[in-house]
């Protein structure tokens, strides 16, 4: 068995009045959403970068440039599916992933199980291999001031 580990990090700014796409779902009644070329799903972007990083395939900006009309307003679930295709076409499977979302508000803890299910479906694994954790930054820094969201993702790939 061969293994590869990857990590990803992403940040997006919050803007009042935009829909908040996070972990593959639209957070109900969120007053603000993420400024981005795509739907701004910062959690799925960090996960894409972790998967690409595990196989040294560059980063999300290289594969889905924010200057390209093709990815304007893109559903990040489609970006994640495209990255997963690169992973599986090389014979790799996801052993597990662990994602930490830092967001001051709204509280998203009640949505993390839904996110796990959606992400697991795209990665082709069971939800018990997908961890999504939510935290605040105790009102510190840009995240704490409600200016943006940060996400860290790690992933372990395996190949027989
Ligand atoms: Mg991004």
XYZ file of C-alpha atoms and ligand atoms in Angstrom:
161
model
C 0.000 0.000 0.000
C 1.259 3.468 -0.932
C 0.161 6.647 0.852
C 0.166 10.373 0.085
C -0.834 13.234 2.359
C -2.005 16.672 1.252
C -3.033 19.885 2.931
C -4.996 22.844 1.652
C -5.854 26.309 2.945
C -8.226 28.922 1.580
C -9.685 32.264 2.590
C -12.593 34.218 1.150
C -13.959 37.600 2.118
C -17.554 37.955 3.269
C -19.939 40.373 1.597
C -23.408 41.256 2.803
C -26.244 40.048 0.577
C -24.440 37.174 -1.188
C -25.546 33.545 -0.715
C -23.196 31.605 1.583
C -22.030 28.397 -0.082
C -19.981 26.310 2.332
C -19.143 22.604 2.359
C -21.373 22.029 -0.657
C -24.535 23.540 0.819
C -26.153 26.961 0.836
C -26.354 28.054 4.496
C -29.989 29.090 5.138
C -30.598 32.714 6.144
C -26.894 33.650 6.193
C -26.748 37.451 5.917
C -23.484 37.378 3.938
C -21.671 35.128 1.486
C -18.213 34.778 -0.018
C -16.741 37.041 -2.672
C -15.317 34.834 -5.435
C -15.126 34.062 -9.133
C -16.907 30.747 -8.431
C -19.660 30.204 -5.838
C -16.959 30.903 -3.221
C -17.195 27.611 -1.351
C -14.018 28.109 0.625
C -14.253 24.660 2.288
C -14.416 22.771 -0.999
C -11.582 24.929 -2.362
C -9.315 24.006 0.570
C -10.205 20.352 0.031
C -9.406 20.603 -3.698
C -6.000 22.056 -2.836
C -5.356 19.240 -0.323
C -6.149 16.610 -2.977
C -4.018 18.355 -5.601
C -1.232 18.839 -3.059
C -1.154 15.145 -2.163
C -0.285 14.333 -5.776
C 1.846 17.460 -6.397
C -0.544 18.547 -9.152
C -0.343 22.271 -8.421
C -3.200 24.276 -6.987
C -6.815 25.102 -7.687
C -5.869 28.401 -9.371
C -3.755 26.524 -11.910
C -6.571 24.143 -12.884
C -9.513 26.551 -12.609
C -8.165 30.054 -13.307
C -10.288 32.919 -11.984
C -9.723 34.700 -15.305
C -11.607 31.963 -17.168
C -15.289 32.468 -18.080
C -15.665 28.665 -17.898
C -15.482 28.778 -14.087
C -17.379 32.047 -13.511
C -20.059 31.386 -10.889
C -19.048 27.702 -10.898
C -20.578 25.263 -8.422
C -17.510 24.245 -6.407
C -18.915 20.705 -6.153
C -18.111 20.451 -9.873
C -14.550 21.671 -9.223
C -14.149 19.067 -6.480
C -15.537 16.350 -8.775
C -13.051 17.365 -11.491
C -10.162 17.220 -8.998
C -11.389 13.854 -7.705
C -11.361 12.580 -11.294
C -7.659 13.535 -11.515
C -7.064 11.598 -8.277
C -8.988 8.439 -9.189
C -7.711 8.340 -12.777
C -4.217 7.975 -11.277
C -5.362 4.993 -9.200
C -5.632 6.786 -5.841
C -8.462 6.597 -3.309
C -9.218 8.900 -0.404
C -8.607 7.191 2.949
C -9.977 10.131 4.959
C -10.170 13.894 5.107
C -10.355 16.331 8.001
C -11.582 19.887 7.403
C -11.629 22.803 9.871
C -13.769 25.847 9.079
C -13.094 29.067 11.012
C -16.080 31.403 10.780
C -17.318 33.827 13.417
C -20.979 33.855 12.313
C -23.411 32.374 11.615
C -22.996 29.212 13.668
C -22.654 26.315 11.236
C -22.208 23.343 13.577
C -25.705 22.042 12.802
C -24.852 21.820 9.098
C -21.587 19.890 9.275
C -23.207 16.443 8.986
C -24.933 17.502 5.766
C -21.606 18.799 4.459
C -19.949 15.476 5.336
C -22.561 13.567 3.353
C -22.184 15.749 0.273
C -18.390 15.690 0.360
C -18.329 11.916 0.939
C -20.560 11.431 -2.108
C -18.181 13.396 -4.343
C -15.077 11.660 -2.951
C -16.710 8.235 -3.331
C -16.225 7.260 0.334
C -18.457 6.823 3.367
C -19.239 9.860 5.570
C -17.355 8.313 8.499
C -14.169 9.067 6.542
C -15.049 12.754 6.223
C -14.633 15.087 9.201
C -15.928 18.665 9.089
C -15.251 20.782 12.170
C -16.437 24.323 12.826
C -14.759 26.872 15.050
C -14.713 30.609 15.638
C -11.547 32.589 16.265
C -12.940 34.085 19.498
C -13.561 37.399 17.690
C -9.826 37.738 16.914
C -8.373 38.735 13.546
C -10.161 39.182 10.223
C -12.222 36.042 10.799
C -13.281 37.210 14.236
C -14.289 40.614 12.870
C -16.592 38.835 10.404
C -14.578 39.943 7.364
C -13.932 36.456 6.031
C -13.642 32.724 6.513
C -10.580 30.464 6.661
C -10.525 26.734 6.010
C -7.812 24.127 6.496
C -8.114 20.657 4.962
C -5.904 17.601 5.136
C -6.377 14.449 3.116
C -4.775 11.011 3.068
C -4.709 9.119 -0.230
C -3.964 5.415 -0.593
C -3.225 3.089 -3.499
C -3.032 -0.723 -3.468
Mg -11.016 29.897 -3.090
